[in-house]
Every structure is written in structure tokens, then in C-alpha cells.
Steps between C-alpha positions, in 0.01 A plus 500: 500500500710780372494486150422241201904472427630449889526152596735205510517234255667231643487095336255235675809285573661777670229552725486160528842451641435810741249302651665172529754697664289674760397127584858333499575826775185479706482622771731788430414747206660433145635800299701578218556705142327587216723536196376682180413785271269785593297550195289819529347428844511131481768329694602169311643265709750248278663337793419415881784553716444303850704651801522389836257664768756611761282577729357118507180614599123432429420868568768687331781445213780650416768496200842491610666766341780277323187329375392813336795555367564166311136602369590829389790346313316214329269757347790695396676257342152351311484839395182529738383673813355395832157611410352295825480395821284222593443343867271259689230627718307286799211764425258605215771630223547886632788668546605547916552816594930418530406391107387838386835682722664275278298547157635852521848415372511181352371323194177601336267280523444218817350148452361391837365160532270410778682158677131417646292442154805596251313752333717772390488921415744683332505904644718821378550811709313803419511828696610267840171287460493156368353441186351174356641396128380241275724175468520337156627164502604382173677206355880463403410568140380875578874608511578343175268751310 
């Protein structure tokens, strides 16, 4: 891990939803948005954004660009940024190698959830390597403090 301040905090019911939705689109992958705050090194995820994967695929997903537009925009106007991606895997939780080409100039942190046991990883790009960060999950109350 890179340091004690990178990570994602993101809430249980978030990551909740993520993986209902990876199950509603089985077989193909699930993606979608992260919206938030970067605090320090933490990215804190407020709001899932799911997107269409227009590839429709079980190996590979991508964000139609309109998608990630609308996304851009909602975090705009909630006075926000996309602060992540986050996307279905039928593997362990590990960024592909198309993920890290990617990484390189999108949002900071990825959320990868494994479609075969639904565990999940959260990773952040350092020096073209993939690194591992720690995922808080936290209730609704935790952004009322």
C-alpha cells in the first residue's frame, strides 16, 4: 500500500449496489463512477454513478463517452469530482493490463470487483504500476460529521 492516507472511502450501501449491479448485468462486466472529494490521498466516494458497459462484454467494459460526460457534469454541478472508476471483473480483483493503459488518464483511484466470489480491491497508479489502497466502508452518517 502506498501510504497510510491513500485509499477510497466509499459507503457499505454503495458497494452494495455495485455488486447487485454486477449481478443484474452478468455475464457482461458492470462499470460506472465514483463521485466525491479527494481529501489528502483519500478518495471519498459520495455517489455511485452506474453507466452502461458498451462493450457488453464479460471480458472487457467500456464507458461511452456521453456517459462520461453526464458524469463529469453531475459532479460539477454537486460541486464534486469524478474521483472513481469502478468495474466488474470475472477474475481475482486486479487491474488488466487495457485497465492500467487506462489508469494513466482517468480518475484516481479504481474499484474492481471480482464477478466470481464478489470480493473487491480498490488500486491507484503509481509510477505506471498498480498499487493496492485500503477501502473504508463507512455508514451514511460518516458524511454528516
Amino acid at each position: 500500500m502506498s501510504n497510510a492516507q491513500s485509499g477510497l472511502t466509499i459507503m457499505r450501501r454503495d458497494l452494495d449496489s455495485i455488486i447487485r449491479q454486477g449481478k443484474a448485468e452478468l455475464p457482461s462486466e458492470c462499470c460506472g463512477l465514483m463521485i466525491g472529494r479527494r481529501e489528502g490521498g483519500r478518495c471519498v466516494c459520495h455517489h455511485i454513478r452506474p453507466t452502461g458497459n458498451a462493450d457488453k462484454s464479460p471480458y472487457s467494459f467500456t464507458i461511452a463517452p456521453e456517459e462520461l460526460l453526464k458524469g463529469y457534469r453531475h459532479a460539477d454541478d454537486l460541486g464534486m469530482e469524478l474521483v472513481g472508476i469502478y468495474h466488474t471483473h470475472p477474475a481475482r480483483p486486479f487491474p488488466s493490463s487495457v485497465d492500467l493503459g487506462f489508469m494513466k488518464w482517468s480518475a484516481p483511484v479504481w474499484l474492481i470487483v471480482s464477478s466470481l466470489n464478489w470480493a473487491y480491491a480498490a488500486y491507484v497508479l503509481e509510477g505506471g504500476r498498480p498499487v493496492k489502497v485500503n477501502v473504508t466502508l463507512v455508514q451514511p452518517s460518516f458524511y454528516r460529521q
